[in-house]
Amino acid sequence: MLVFGTYQAFAACDYCDGHDCLEARTDIPKGKGASGKWKDAETPKRDWTCVEIFDREGTDTCEMCEREEVRFVHVMQHGRLKLEVGCFCAAYMDGTLDKAAAKSRESTLISRLSKLKNFMDEDKWKESAKGNPYYTFKRSEHNPTTKKVVLMKSKFNSKYAYSIISLSEDGEEQDSYRSDYLPSKEIAMKAAFDSIFPLRMRVN
Ligand SMILES: [Zn+2]
Ligand SMILES: [Zn+2]
């Protein structure tokens, strides 16, 4: 550390231009014991903001503690640096230490999963006059218009396409999208779901 008289020089943060993160770099959380980037001398330890959350549909190691296996990822940003972390590290990094608040960001992803479970259950589908299976999502917080998903089987093979039809409040068709043929019914169903309820969500 450079010392000029009684003033300590700030070591500029590598990631956020001039902000003094020197103190932050020494702030290692207790708990299970620090690990991974919590212990290095380069990674800023606070003043992070959560900018996005997503469902990894599998797990991978938290990029901060390099220890926890994370499915619901909090994308944290500090200047130019972004890390994909779990809810506990996120609560330390944003400085609130509020694990419940960080965890509550995941509730949207969890309710998305229960919608997905219903949607993938073919008993919940109906059949159109043309004999195509369809499923309706009512308008909700994360779905601004009621949407009808229709599956169409290829005449030539076992591929399926889907269309998504947006309905007005009185049930009129507003607009529709039709996909290309996809390798299987299940893949077409999942693709339709992901386009209505994306895996990634921005956090304000
Ligand atoms: Zn910084
Ligand atoms: Zn972590």
CSV table of C-alpha atoms and ligand atoms in Angstrom, one decimal:
chain,number,residue,atom,x,y,z
A,1,MET,CA,0.0,0.0,0.0
A,2,LEU,CA,1.3,3.5,-0.9
A,3,VAL,CA,1.4,6.0,1.9
A,4,PHE,CA,1.8,9.8,1.3
A,5,GLY,CA,2.3,11.5,4.6
A,6,THR,CA,-0.7,10.8,6.7
A,7,TYR,CA,-2.9,10.1,3.6
A,8,GLN,CA,-3.3,6.7,2.2
A,9,ALA,CA,-3.5,6.5,-1.6
A,10,PHE,CA,-6.6,4.8,-2.9
A,11,ALA,CA,-6.0,1.8,-5.0
A,12,ALA,CA,-8.4,2.2,-7.9
A,13,CYS,CA,-10.8,-0.6,-8.5
A,14,ASP,CA,-10.0,-2.5,-11.7
A,15,TYR,CA,-13.7,-2.7,-12.6
A,16,CYS,CA,-15.4,0.5,-11.8
A,17,ASP,CA,-13.1,3.4,-12.6
A,18,GLY,CA,-11.9,5.3,-9.6
A,19,HIS,CA,-14.3,4.0,-7.0
A,20,ASP,CA,-12.3,3.0,-3.9
A,21,CYS,CA,-12.8,-0.7,-3.4
A,22,LEU,CA,-9.7,-1.2,-1.3
A,23,GLU,CA,-11.7,-1.4,1.9
A,24,ALA,CA,-14.3,-3.6,0.3
A,25,ARG,CA,-11.6,-6.1,-0.8
A,26,THR,CA,-10.8,-6.8,2.8
A,27,ASP,CA,-14.4,-7.4,3.9
A,28,ILE,CA,-14.7,-11.2,4.0
A,29,PRO,CA,-17.9,-12.6,5.3
A,30,LYS,CA,-18.0,-15.1,8.2
A,31,GLY,CA,-20.5,-17.9,8.3
A,32,LYS,CA,-19.2,-21.1,6.7
A,33,GLY,CA,-15.9,-19.4,6.1
A,34,ALA,CA,-14.8,-17.5,3.1
A,35,SER,CA,-13.7,-19.3,0.0
A,36,GLY,CA,-13.0,-18.6,-3.7
A,37,LYS,CA,-13.1,-15.0,-4.8
A,38,TRP,CA,-14.1,-13.8,-1.3
A,39,LYS,CA,-10.4,-14.5,-0.3
A,40,ASP,CA,-8.6,-13.0,-3.3
A,41,ALA,CA,-7.1,-9.5,-3.4
A,42,GLU,CA,-8.6,-8.5,-6.8
A,43,THR,CA,-12.3,-9.1,-6.7
A,44,PRO,CA,-14.4,-6.3,-5.2
A,45,LYS,CA,-16.4,-7.6,-2.2
A,46,ARG,CA,-19.3,-5.0,-2.1
A,47,ASP,CA,-21.2,-2.4,-4.2
A,48,TRP,CA,-22.6,-5.1,-6.4
A,49,THR,CA,-26.1,-4.9,-8.0
A,50,CYS,CA,-28.3,-7.8,-9.1
A,51,VAL,CA,-29.1,-7.1,-12.8
A,52,GLU,CA,-30.6,-10.4,-13.9
A,53,ILE,CA,-31.8,-13.8,-12.5
A,54,PHE,CA,-32.1,-17.0,-14.5
A,55,ASP,CA,-32.9,-20.7,-14.1
A,56,ARG,CA,-29.9,-22.8,-15.2
A,57,GLU,CA,-32.1,-25.9,-15.4
A,58,GLY,CA,-29.2,-27.8,-13.9
A,59,THR,CA,-26.5,-26.6,-11.5
A,60,ASP,CA,-23.1,-25.1,-11.7
A,61,THR,CA,-20.7,-23.6,-9.1
A,62,CYS,CA,-21.2,-20.1,-7.8
A,63,GLU,CA,-18.6,-17.8,-9.3
A,64,MET,CA,-18.0,-15.9,-6.1
A,65,CYS,CA,-17.5,-18.5,-3.3
A,66,GLU,CA,-16.6,-21.2,-5.9
A,67,ARG,CA,-18.2,-23.7,-3.6
A,68,GLU,CA,-22.1,-23.6,-3.6
A,69,GLU,CA,-23.9,-25.4,-6.5
A,70,VAL,CA,-26.4,-23.0,-7.9
A,71,ARG,CA,-29.5,-23.6,-10.0
A,72,PHE,CA,-31.2,-20.2,-9.6
A,73,VAL,CA,-28.5,-17.7,-10.7
A,74,HIS,CA,-28.2,-14.1,-9.5
A,75,VAL,CA,-26.2,-12.2,-12.1
A,76,MET,CA,-24.3,-9.5,-10.1
A,77,GLN,CA,-22.6,-6.5,-11.7
A,78,HIS,CA,-19.8,-4.3,-10.3
A,79,GLY,CA,-18.7,-1.8,-12.9
A,80,ARG,CA,-17.6,-3.8,-15.9
A,81,LEU,CA,-17.4,-7.1,-14.0
A,82,LYS,CA,-20.3,-9.6,-13.9
A,83,LEU,CA,-20.5,-12.8,-11.8
A,84,GLU,CA,-23.1,-15.5,-11.7
A,85,VAL,CA,-23.7,-16.4,-8.0
A,86,GLY,CA,-26.1,-18.0,-5.6
A,87,CYS,CA,-28.5,-16.1,-3.2
A,88,PHE,CA,-26.2,-16.1,-0.2
A,89,CYS,CA,-23.2,-14.6,-1.9
A,90,ALA,CA,-25.6,-12.2,-3.7
A,91,ALA,CA,-26.8,-10.9,-0.2
A,92,TYR,CA,-23.2,-10.2,0.8
A,93,MET,CA,-22.2,-8.7,-2.5
A,94,ASP,CA,-25.1,-6.2,-2.6
A,95,GLY,CA,-24.3,-5.2,1.0
A,96,THR,CA,-27.7,-5.8,2.4
A,97,LEU,CA,-26.8,-9.1,4.1
A,98,ASP,CA,-30.5,-9.8,3.5
A,99,LYS,CA,-30.6,-13.4,2.4
A,100,ALA,CA,-34.4,-13.6,2.5
A,101,ALA,CA,-34.6,-10.6,0.1
A,102,ALA,CA,-32.1,-12.2,-2.3
A,103,LYS,CA,-34.0,-15.5,-2.0
A,104,SER,CA,-37.3,-13.8,-2.8
A,105,ARG,CA,-36.0,-12.8,-6.2
A,106,GLU,CA,-36.0,-16.5,-7.0
A,107,SER,CA,-39.8,-16.8,-6.3
A,108,THR,CA,-40.6,-15.8,-9.9
A,109,LEU,CA,-38.4,-18.6,-11.2
A,110,ILE,CA,-40.0,-21.1,-8.8
A,111,SER,CA,-43.6,-20.1,-9.8
A,112,ARG,CA,-42.5,-20.4,-13.4
A,113,LEU,CA,-41.5,-24.0,-12.7
A,114,SER,CA,-44.9,-24.9,-11.3
A,115,LYS,CA,-46.5,-23.4,-14.4
A,116,LEU,CA,-44.1,-25.5,-16.5
A,117,LYS,CA,-45.1,-28.7,-14.6
A,118,ASN,CA,-48.8,-28.2,-15.3
A,119,PHE,CA,-48.1,-27.3,-19.0
A,120,MET,CA,-46.0,-30.4,-19.6
A,121,ASP,CA,-48.9,-32.6,-18.3
A,122,GLU,CA,-50.8,-33.6,-21.4
A,123,ASP,CA,-54.0,-34.3,-19.3
A,124,LYS,CA,-54.3,-30.5,-18.9
A,125,TRP,CA,-54.5,-30.0,-22.6
A,126,LYS,CA,-57.7,-29.8,-24.7
A,127,GLU,CA,-58.3,-30.6,-28.3
A,128,SER,CA,-59.3,-28.1,-31.0
A,129,ALA,CA,-62.0,-28.6,-33.6
A,130,LYS,CA,-59.2,-29.5,-36.1
A,131,GLY,CA,-57.9,-32.1,-33.6
A,132,ASN,CA,-54.8,-30.2,-32.5
A,133,PRO,CA,-53.9,-30.1,-28.7
A,134,TYR,CA,-54.1,-26.7,-27.1
A,135,TYR,CA,-53.4,-25.1,-23.7
A,136,THR,CA,-54.4,-21.7,-22.5
A,137,PHE,CA,-52.3,-19.4,-20.2
A,138,LYS,CA,-54.5,-16.7,-18.5
A,139,ARG,CA,-53.2,-13.2,-18.3
A,140,SER,CA,-51.0,-12.8,-15.2
A,141,GLU,CA,-48.2,-10.7,-13.7
A,142,HIS,CA,-45.6,-12.2,-16.1
A,143,ASN,CA,-47.9,-12.7,-19.0
A,144,PRO,CA,-49.6,-9.5,-20.2
A,145,THR,CA,-52.2,-11.2,-22.5
A,146,THR,CA,-54.0,-14.5,-22.4
A,147,LYS,CA,-52.2,-16.9,-24.7
A,148,LYS,CA,-53.3,-20.1,-26.4
A,149,VAL,CA,-50.6,-22.6,-27.4
A,150,VAL,CA,-51.5,-25.0,-30.2
A,151,LEU,CA,-49.4,-28.0,-31.3
A,152,MET,CA,-49.5,-29.2,-34.9
A,153,LYS,CA,-48.0,-32.5,-35.9
A,154,SER,CA,-46.2,-32.8,-39.3
A,155,LYS,CA,-48.0,-34.9,-41.9
A,156,PHE,CA,-44.7,-36.5,-42.9
A,157,ASN,CA,-42.9,-37.4,-39.7
A,158,SER,CA,-43.1,-37.2,-35.9
A,159,LYS,CA,-42.0,-33.5,-35.8
A,160,TYR,CA,-44.2,-30.8,-34.2
A,161,ALA,CA,-44.7,-27.1,-34.6
A,162,TYR,CA,-46.4,-24.8,-32.2
A,163,SER,CA,-48.3,-21.5,-32.5
A,164,ILE,CA,-48.9,-19.0,-29.8
A,165,ILE,CA,-52.1,-16.9,-30.2
A,166,SER,CA,-52.6,-13.8,-28.1
A,167,LEU,CA,-56.2,-13.3,-27.1
A,168,SER,CA,-57.9,-10.0,-26.1
A,169,GLU,CA,-60.1,-9.9,-23.0
A,170,ASP,CA,-63.2,-10.9,-24.9
A,171,GLY,CA,-61.4,-13.8,-26.5
A,172,GLU,CA,-60.6,-12.3,-29.9
A,173,GLU,CA,-57.3,-13.3,-31.6
A,174,GLN,CA,-54.9,-10.4,-31.5
A,175,ASP,CA,-51.8,-11.8,-33.1
A,176,SER,CA,-50.1,-15.1,-33.5
A,177,TYR,CA,-46.7,-16.7,-34.0
A,178,ARG,CA,-46.0,-20.1,-35.6
A,179,SER,CA,-42.7,-21.9,-35.1
A,180,ASP,CA,-40.8,-24.2,-37.5
A,181,TYR,CA,-41.2,-27.9,-37.1
A,182,LEU,CA,-39.2,-29.1,-34.1
A,183,PRO,CA,-37.8,-32.7,-33.5
A,184,SER,CA,-40.5,-33.9,-31.0
A,185,LYS,CA,-43.7,-32.9,-29.3
A,186,GLU,CA,-41.9,-32.4,-26.0
A,187,ILE,CA,-39.3,-30.1,-27.5
A,188,ALA,CA,-42.1,-28.1,-29.2
A,189,MET,CA,-44.0,-27.8,-25.9
A,190,LYS,CA,-40.9,-26.6,-24.0
A,191,ALA,CA,-39.9,-24.1,-26.7
A,192,ALA,CA,-43.4,-22.6,-26.6
A,193,PHE,CA,-43.3,-22.3,-22.8
A,194,ASP,CA,-39.8,-20.7,-22.8
A,195,SER,CA,-40.9,-18.1,-25.3
A,196,ILE,CA,-43.9,-17.1,-23.1
A,197,PHE,CA,-42.0,-17.4,-19.8
A,198,PRO,CA,-38.3,-16.8,-20.5
A,199,LEU,CA,-35.6,-18.4,-18.4
A,200,ARG,CA,-33.8,-15.1,-17.9
A,201,MET,CA,-35.4,-12.1,-16.2
A,202,ARG,CA,-34.0,-8.6,-15.7
A,203,VAL,CA,-34.0,-7.2,-12.2
A,204,ASN,CA,-34.6,-3.5,-11.8
B,1,ZN,ZN,-15.1,-1.0,-7.7
B,2,ZN,ZN,-21.5,-18.3,-3.6
